[in-house]
mmCIF file of C-alpha atoms and ligand atoms in Angstrom:
data_model
loop_
_atom_site.group_PDB
_atom_site.id
_atom_site.type_symbol
_atom_site.label_atom_id
_atom_site.label_comp_id
_atom_site.label_asym_id
_atom_site.label_seq_id
_atom_site.Cartn_x
_atom_site.Cartn_y
_atom_site.Cartn_z
ATOM 1 C CA MET A 1 144.303 61.263 25.342
ATOM 2 C CA ASN A 2 142.330 63.876 23.954
ATOM 3 C CA GLU A 3 140.321 66.593 25.546
ATOM 4 C CA ASN A 4 137.167 64.536 25.783
ATOM 5 C CA VAL A 5 138.866 62.238 28.665
ATOM 6 C CA HIS A 6 138.596 63.735 32.111
ATOM 7 C CA VAL A 7 140.585 61.942 34.692
ATOM 8 C CA LEU A 8 139.112 63.298 37.881
ATOM 9 C CA ASN A 9 142.260 63.312 40.216
ATOM 10 C CA HIS A 10 140.486 64.669 43.282
ATOM 11 C CA PRO A 11 142.125 63.376 46.672
ATOM 12 C CA LEU A 12 138.734 62.047 47.999
ATOM 13 C CA LEU A 13 138.307 60.075 44.690
ATOM 14 C CA GLN A 14 142.035 58.920 44.930
ATOM 15 C CA HIS A 15 141.601 57.958 48.600
ATOM 16 C CA LYS A 16 138.358 56.170 48.039
ATOM 17 C CA LEU A 17 139.975 54.163 44.950
ATOM 18 C CA THR A 18 142.872 53.121 46.953
ATOM 19 C CA ILE A 19 140.719 51.283 49.474
ATOM 20 C CA LEU A 20 138.739 49.864 46.414
ATOM 21 C CA ARG A 21 142.182 48.294 45.190
ATOM 22 C CA ASN A 22 142.747 46.651 48.440
ATOM 23 C CA GLU A 23 142.138 42.765 48.275
ATOM 24 C CA ASN A 24 141.265 42.918 51.799
ATOM 25 C CA THR A 25 138.445 45.392 51.506
ATOM 26 C CA SER A 26 135.161 43.843 52.471
ATOM 27 C CA THR A 27 131.965 43.555 50.219
ATOM 28 C CA LYS A 28 130.205 45.851 52.186
ATOM 29 C CA ASP A 29 132.833 48.424 52.021
ATOM 30 C CA PHE A 30 133.656 47.983 48.430
ATOM 31 C CA ARG A 31 129.782 48.392 47.735
ATOM 32 C CA GLU A 32 129.620 51.689 49.662
ATOM 33 C CA LEU A 33 132.938 53.283 48.272
ATOM 34 C CA VAL A 34 131.592 52.346 44.560
ATOM 35 C CA SER A 35 128.699 54.349 45.202
ATOM 36 C CA GLU A 36 130.248 57.088 47.087
ATOM 37 C CA ILE A 37 132.875 57.473 44.142
ATOM 38 C CA ALA A 38 129.768 57.499 41.554
ATOM 39 C CA MET A 39 128.318 60.479 43.577
ATOM 40 C CA LEU A 40 131.605 62.615 43.697
ATOM 41 C CA MET A 41 132.166 61.698 40.143
ATOM 42 C CA THR A 42 128.767 62.794 39.035
ATOM 43 C CA TYR A 43 129.660 66.223 40.246
ATOM 44 C CA GLU A 44 132.258 66.773 37.659
ATOM 45 C CA ALA A 45 130.512 64.948 34.734
ATOM 46 C CA THR A 46 127.304 67.182 34.951
ATOM 47 C CA ARG A 47 129.483 70.425 35.404
ATOM 48 C CA ASP A 48 128.131 71.478 31.845
ATOM 49 C CA LEU A 49 124.490 71.028 32.862
ATOM 50 C CA PRO A 50 122.484 74.371 31.582
ATOM 51 C CA LEU A 51 121.351 76.732 34.005
ATOM 52 C CA GLU A 52 118.347 79.207 33.858
ATOM 53 C CA GLU A 53 117.469 82.512 36.039
ATOM 54 C CA VAL A 54 114.704 82.366 38.479
ATOM 55 C CA THR A 55 113.110 85.007 40.828
ATOM 56 C CA VAL A 56 113.177 83.855 44.374
ATOM 57 C CA LYS A 57 111.914 85.970 47.262
ATOM 58 C CA THR A 58 114.237 84.988 50.268
ATOM 59 C CA PRO A 59 113.070 86.257 53.698
ATOM 60 C CA VAL A 60 115.164 89.259 53.246
ATOM 61 C CA ASP A 61 114.721 90.525 49.648
ATOM 62 C CA THR A 62 113.701 89.260 46.009
ATOM 63 C CA GLY A 63 116.604 88.216 43.693
ATOM 64 C CA THR A 64 117.386 86.558 40.566
ATOM 65 C CA PHE A 65 119.136 83.336 40.891
ATOM 66 C CA GLN A 66 120.238 80.202 38.838
ATOM 67 C CA THR A 67 118.701 76.819 38.784
ATOM 68 C CA LEU A 68 118.674 73.757 36.517
ATOM 69 C CA SER A 69 117.152 74.286 33.455
ATOM 70 C CA GLY A 70 115.450 70.985 33.614
ATOM 71 C CA LYS A 71 117.518 69.187 30.948
ATOM 72 C CA LYS A 72 116.262 65.551 31.071
ATOM 73 C CA MET A 73 118.783 62.871 31.820
ATOM 74 C CA ALA A 74 119.054 59.137 32.028
ATOM 75 C CA ILE A 75 121.361 56.970 33.802
ATOM 76 C CA VAL A 76 122.331 53.728 31.958
ATOM 77 C CA PRO A 77 124.376 51.292 34.076
ATOM 78 C CA ILE A 78 125.850 48.401 32.189
ATOM 79 C CA LEU A 79 124.692 45.112 34.245
ATOM 80 C CA ARG A 80 126.008 43.873 36.601
ATOM 81 C CA ALA A 81 128.881 46.145 37.932
ATOM 82 C CA GLY A 82 127.332 49.352 36.746
ATOM 83 C CA LEU A 83 124.339 48.763 39.056
ATOM 84 C CA GLY A 84 126.824 49.569 42.006
ATOM 85 C CA MET A 85 127.136 53.410 40.656
ATOM 86 C CA VAL A 86 123.506 53.923 40.218
ATOM 87 C CA ASP A 87 122.635 55.100 43.974
ATOM 88 C CA GLY A 88 125.525 57.390 43.931
ATOM 89 C CA VAL A 89 124.491 59.115 40.882
ATOM 90 C CA LEU A 90 120.817 59.186 41.654
ATOM 91 C CA LYS A 91 121.771 61.075 45.063
ATOM 92 C CA MET A 92 123.038 63.878 42.806
ATOM 93 C CA ILE A 93 120.528 63.752 39.778
ATOM 94 C CA PRO A 94 117.346 62.400 41.684
ATOM 95 C CA ALA A 95 114.993 63.041 38.959
ATOM 96 C CA ALA A 96 116.792 61.030 36.177
ATOM 97 C CA ARG A 97 115.280 57.979 34.528
ATOM 98 C CA VAL A 98 117.290 54.573 34.604
ATOM 99 C CA GLY A 99 117.814 52.458 31.767
ATOM 100 C CA HIS A 100 119.603 49.136 31.921
ATOM 101 C CA ILE A 101 121.784 47.096 29.483
ATOM 102 C CA GLY A 102 122.877 43.778 30.344
ATOM 103 C CA LEU A 103 126.107 42.864 28.885
ATOM 104 C CA TYR A 104 128.760 40.154 30.248
ATOM 105 C CA ARG A 105 132.214 39.956 28.839
ATOM 106 C CA ASP A 106 132.671 36.274 27.286
ATOM 107 C CA PRO A 107 135.965 35.227 29.505
ATOM 108 C CA ALA A 108 137.389 33.373 26.196
ATOM 109 C CA THR A 109 136.905 35.878 23.584
ATOM 110 C CA LEU A 110 136.488 39.023 25.949
ATOM 111 C CA LYS A 111 133.832 40.126 23.727
ATOM 112 C CA PRO A 112 130.628 41.504 25.305
ATOM 113 C CA VAL A 113 127.269 39.339 24.814
ATOM 114 C CA LYS A 114 123.915 41.372 25.364
ATOM 115 C CA TYR A 115 121.339 39.719 27.497
ATOM 116 C CA TYR A 116 119.111 42.448 28.766
ATOM 117 C CA CYS A 117 117.945 45.941 27.500
ATOM 118 C CA LYS A 118 115.119 48.114 28.863
ATOM 119 C CA MET A 119 115.058 51.987 28.495
ATOM 120 C CA PRO A 120 112.667 54.807 29.315
ATOM 121 C CA ALA A 121 110.214 55.425 26.560
ATOM 122 C CA ASP A 122 111.595 58.932 25.829
ATOM 123 C CA ILE A 123 115.290 57.742 25.848
ATOM 124 C CA ALA A 124 116.178 59.367 22.508
ATOM 125 C CA SER A 125 115.456 63.024 23.875
ATOM 126 C CA ARG A 126 117.627 62.444 27.191
ATOM 127 C CA ASP A 127 121.164 62.842 27.662
ATOM 128 C CA VAL A 128 122.704 59.869 28.738
ATOM 129 C CA LEU A 129 125.253 58.729 31.305
ATOM 130 C CA ILE A 130 126.656 55.360 30.789
ATOM 131 C CA VAL A 131 127.955 54.127 34.094
ATOM 132 C CA ASP A 132 130.225 51.054 34.756
ATOM 133 C CA PRO A 133 133.293 50.727 37.125
ATOM 134 C CA MET A 134 135.539 49.195 34.769
ATOM 135 C CA LEU A 135 137.078 50.255 31.232
ATOM 136 C CA ALA A 136 139.117 47.356 30.139
ATOM 137 C CA THR A 137 139.104 46.521 26.719
ATOM 138 C CA GLY A 138 136.478 48.911 26.079
ATOM 139 C CA GLY A 139 134.221 46.195 24.345
ATOM 140 C CA SER A 140 131.482 46.358 26.645
ATOM 141 C CA ALA A 141 131.492 50.352 27.081
ATOM 142 C CA SER A 142 131.717 50.693 23.122
ATOM 143 C CA ALA A 143 128.803 48.105 22.556
ATOM 144 C CA ALA A 144 126.620 50.130 25.170
ATOM 145 C CA ILE A 145 127.306 53.549 23.267
ATOM 146 C CA THR A 146 126.371 52.027 20.011
ATOM 147 C CA PHE A 147 123.267 50.558 21.280
ATOM 148 C CA MET A 148 122.191 54.132 22.754
ATOM 149 C CA LYS A 149 123.113 55.649 19.545
ATOM 150 C CA GLU A 150 120.639 52.988 17.848
ATOM 151 C CA TYR A 151 118.153 54.260 20.180
ATOM 152 C CA GLY A 152 118.517 57.832 18.851
ATOM 153 C CA CYS A 153 120.499 59.295 21.681
ATOM 154 C CA LYS A 154 122.687 62.172 20.622
ATOM 155 C CA HIS A 155 124.205 63.331 24.000
ATOM 156 C CA ILE A 156 126.173 60.631 25.529
ATOM 157 C CA LYS A 157 129.016 60.351 28.261
ATOM 158 C CA LEU A 158 130.562 57.390 29.595
ATOM 159 C CA MET A 159 131.646 57.289 33.443
ATOM 160 C CA ASP A 160 133.868 54.544 34.945
ATOM 161 C CA VAL A 161 135.938 54.397 38.100
ATOM 162 C CA LEU A 162 138.932 52.804 36.516
ATOM 163 C CA ALA A 163 140.275 52.683 33.026
ATOM 164 C CA ALA A 164 143.269 50.801 30.967
ATOM 165 C CA PRO A 165 144.723 52.852 28.189
ATOM 166 C CA GLU A 166 143.631 50.274 25.993
ATOM 167 C CA GLY A 167 139.733 50.949 26.854
ATOM 168 C CA ILE A 168 140.249 54.696 26.466
ATOM 169 C CA GLU A 169 141.732 54.571 23.171
ATOM 170 C CA ARG A 170 139.040 52.204 21.859
ATOM 171 C CA ILE A 171 136.326 54.651 22.992
ATOM 172 C CA GLN A 172 138.019 57.380 21.593
ATOM 173 C CA GLN A 173 138.693 55.900 18.076
ATOM 174 C CA GLU A 174 134.992 54.043 17.975
ATOM 175 C CA HIS A 175 133.054 56.973 19.532
ATOM 176 C CA PRO A 176 134.966 60.329 19.363
ATOM 177 C CA ASP A 177 131.918 62.251 20.202
ATOM 178 C CA VAL A 178 131.660 60.871 23.623
ATOM 179 C CA GLU A 179 132.958 62.479 26.707
ATOM 180 C CA ILE A 180 134.875 59.995 29.208
ATOM 181 C CA TYR A 181 135.035 60.688 32.993
ATOM 182 C CA VAL A 182 137.376 58.270 35.117
ATOM 183 C CA ALA A 183 138.821 58.564 38.477
ATOM 184 C CA ALA A 184 142.202 56.914 37.448
ATOM 185 C CA VAL A 185 144.051 55.170 34.492
ATOM 186 C CA ASP A 186 146.024 52.169 35.296
ATOM 187 C CA SER A 187 149.068 50.775 33.520
ATOM 188 C CA HIS A 188 147.680 48.227 31.041
ATOM 189 C CA LEU A 189 145.661 44.777 30.718
ATOM 190 C CA ASN A 190 147.055 41.568 31.548
ATOM 191 C CA ASP A 191 146.434 38.506 29.383
ATOM 192 C CA HIS A 192 143.099 37.755 30.798
ATOM 193 C CA GLY A 193 141.726 41.473 30.125
ATOM 194 C CA TYR A 194 142.043 42.372 33.713
ATOM 195 C CA ILE A 195 143.443 45.987 34.525
ATOM 196 C CA VAL A 196 146.844 45.995 36.230
ATOM 197 C CA PRO A 197 147.077 46.558 39.010
ATOM 198 C CA GLY A 198 143.316 47.427 38.871
ATOM 199 C CA LEU A 199 140.967 46.172 41.726
ATOM 200 C CA GLY A 200 139.798 42.837 40.465
ATOM 201 C CA ASP A 201 136.488 41.704 39.189
ATOM 202 C CA ALA A 202 134.233 44.844 40.215
ATOM 203 C CA GLY A 203 130.907 43.033 39.674
ATOM 204 C CA ASP A 204 132.010 40.032 41.920
ATOM 205 C CA ARG A 205 133.589 42.474 44.709
ATOM 206 C CA ILE A 206 130.538 44.630 44.654
ATOM 207 C CA PHE A 207 127.753 41.775 44.703
ATOM 208 C CA GLY A 208 130.076 39.083 46.725
ATOM 209 C CA THR A 209 129.981 36.359 44.197
ATOM 210 C CA LYS A 210 133.580 35.168 44.569
HETATM 211 C C1 PRP B 1 133.011 43.773 33.618
HETATM 212 C C2 PRP B 1 132.905 45.469 33.974
HETATM 213 C C3 PRP B 1 132.565 46.017 32.482
HETATM 214 C C4 PRP B 1 133.639 44.864 31.577
HETATM 215 C C5 PRP B 1 134.618 45.883 31.381
HETATM 216 O O1 PRP B 1 131.953 43.124 33.430
HETATM 217 O O2 PRP B 1 132.024 45.547 34.752
HETATM 218 O O3 PRP B 1 131.251 45.600 32.126
HETATM 219 O O4 PRP B 1 133.842 43.833 32.369
HETATM 220 O O5 PRP B 1 135.534 45.049 30.399
HETATM 221 P P1 PRP B 1 135.834 45.451 28.814
HETATM 222 O O6 PRP B 1 136.104 47.032 28.965
HETATM 223 O O7 PRP B 1 136.768 44.539 28.448
HETATM 224 O O8 PRP B 1 134.576 45.074 28.035
HETATM 225 P P2 PRP B 1 131.613 41.713 33.558
HETATM 226 O O9 PRP B 1 131.707 41.321 31.869
HETATM 227 O O10 PRP B 1 132.807 41.002 34.263
HETATM 228 O O11 PRP B 1 130.663 41.541 33.942
HETATM 229 P P3 PRP B 1 129.548 41.891 35.406
HETATM 230 O O12 PRP B 1 129.655 43.141 35.670
HETATM 231 O O13 PRP B 1 128.335 40.991 35.526
HETATM 232 O O14 PRP B 1 130.542 41.125 36.616
HETATM 233 N N1 URA B 2 136.545 43.670 34.422
HETATM 234 C C1 URA B 2 136.415 43.882 35.616
HETATM 235 O O1 URA B 2 135.866 43.669 36.527
HETATM 236 N N2 URA B 2 137.971 44.012 36.267
HETATM 237 C C2 URA B 2 138.735 44.186 35.126
HETATM 238 O O2 URA B 2 139.937 44.355 35.631
HETATM 239 C C3 URA B 2 138.615 44.255 33.747
HETATM 240 C C4 URA B 2 137.303 43.981 33.529
#
């Protein structure tokens, strides 16, 4: 793994991720935890946001302080499971716009199939944070990054809760310019392309469809 891969090994993240992994965790708890994890991960994924100085008069004195310099951002969830992370990210970056990419992984070929795409009009000028709980083969994330580059986006980050080494390697090879943020990297993929030990099908567990 190169320096573009950030494994956010924070105790709160690891604790919440362990509950997510448990097959007995309810849909309600799973959904809430994905949102909380996304919020905590956003803290790290935005560490390089530029700041500028402003003058503020406090009740005691006037001083010069730092404020965000107003960089325009877009959150791009990969439907459907990525939707589960949007609320958490927006709690940290409430002014961000949200673009949607609909992709599902064909269970036979494991290749991503695109079925929906809707972006803010000025997406090319925004910094993009693609969110999806799972980075397995990396096919879905790599396709999503390619779409965003076709829109003209120059600064793209990828944020996944859980990754397989295979997915990370693929993004590093196909998109070496993209920084990757994950809470953990698991052992490997099984024959069905599921992360082992993983947490199962994130979309089904967020939306209660299984
Ligand atoms: C899951 C997950 C990722 C993708 C990861 O979505 O949310 O988008 O699989 O796998 P990959 O790295 O091998 O492409 P899925 O296709 O199950 O669709 P869903 O979000 O609608 O459940
Ligand atoms: N998608 C999921 O939801 N889970 C996996 O383990 C792999 C892909």
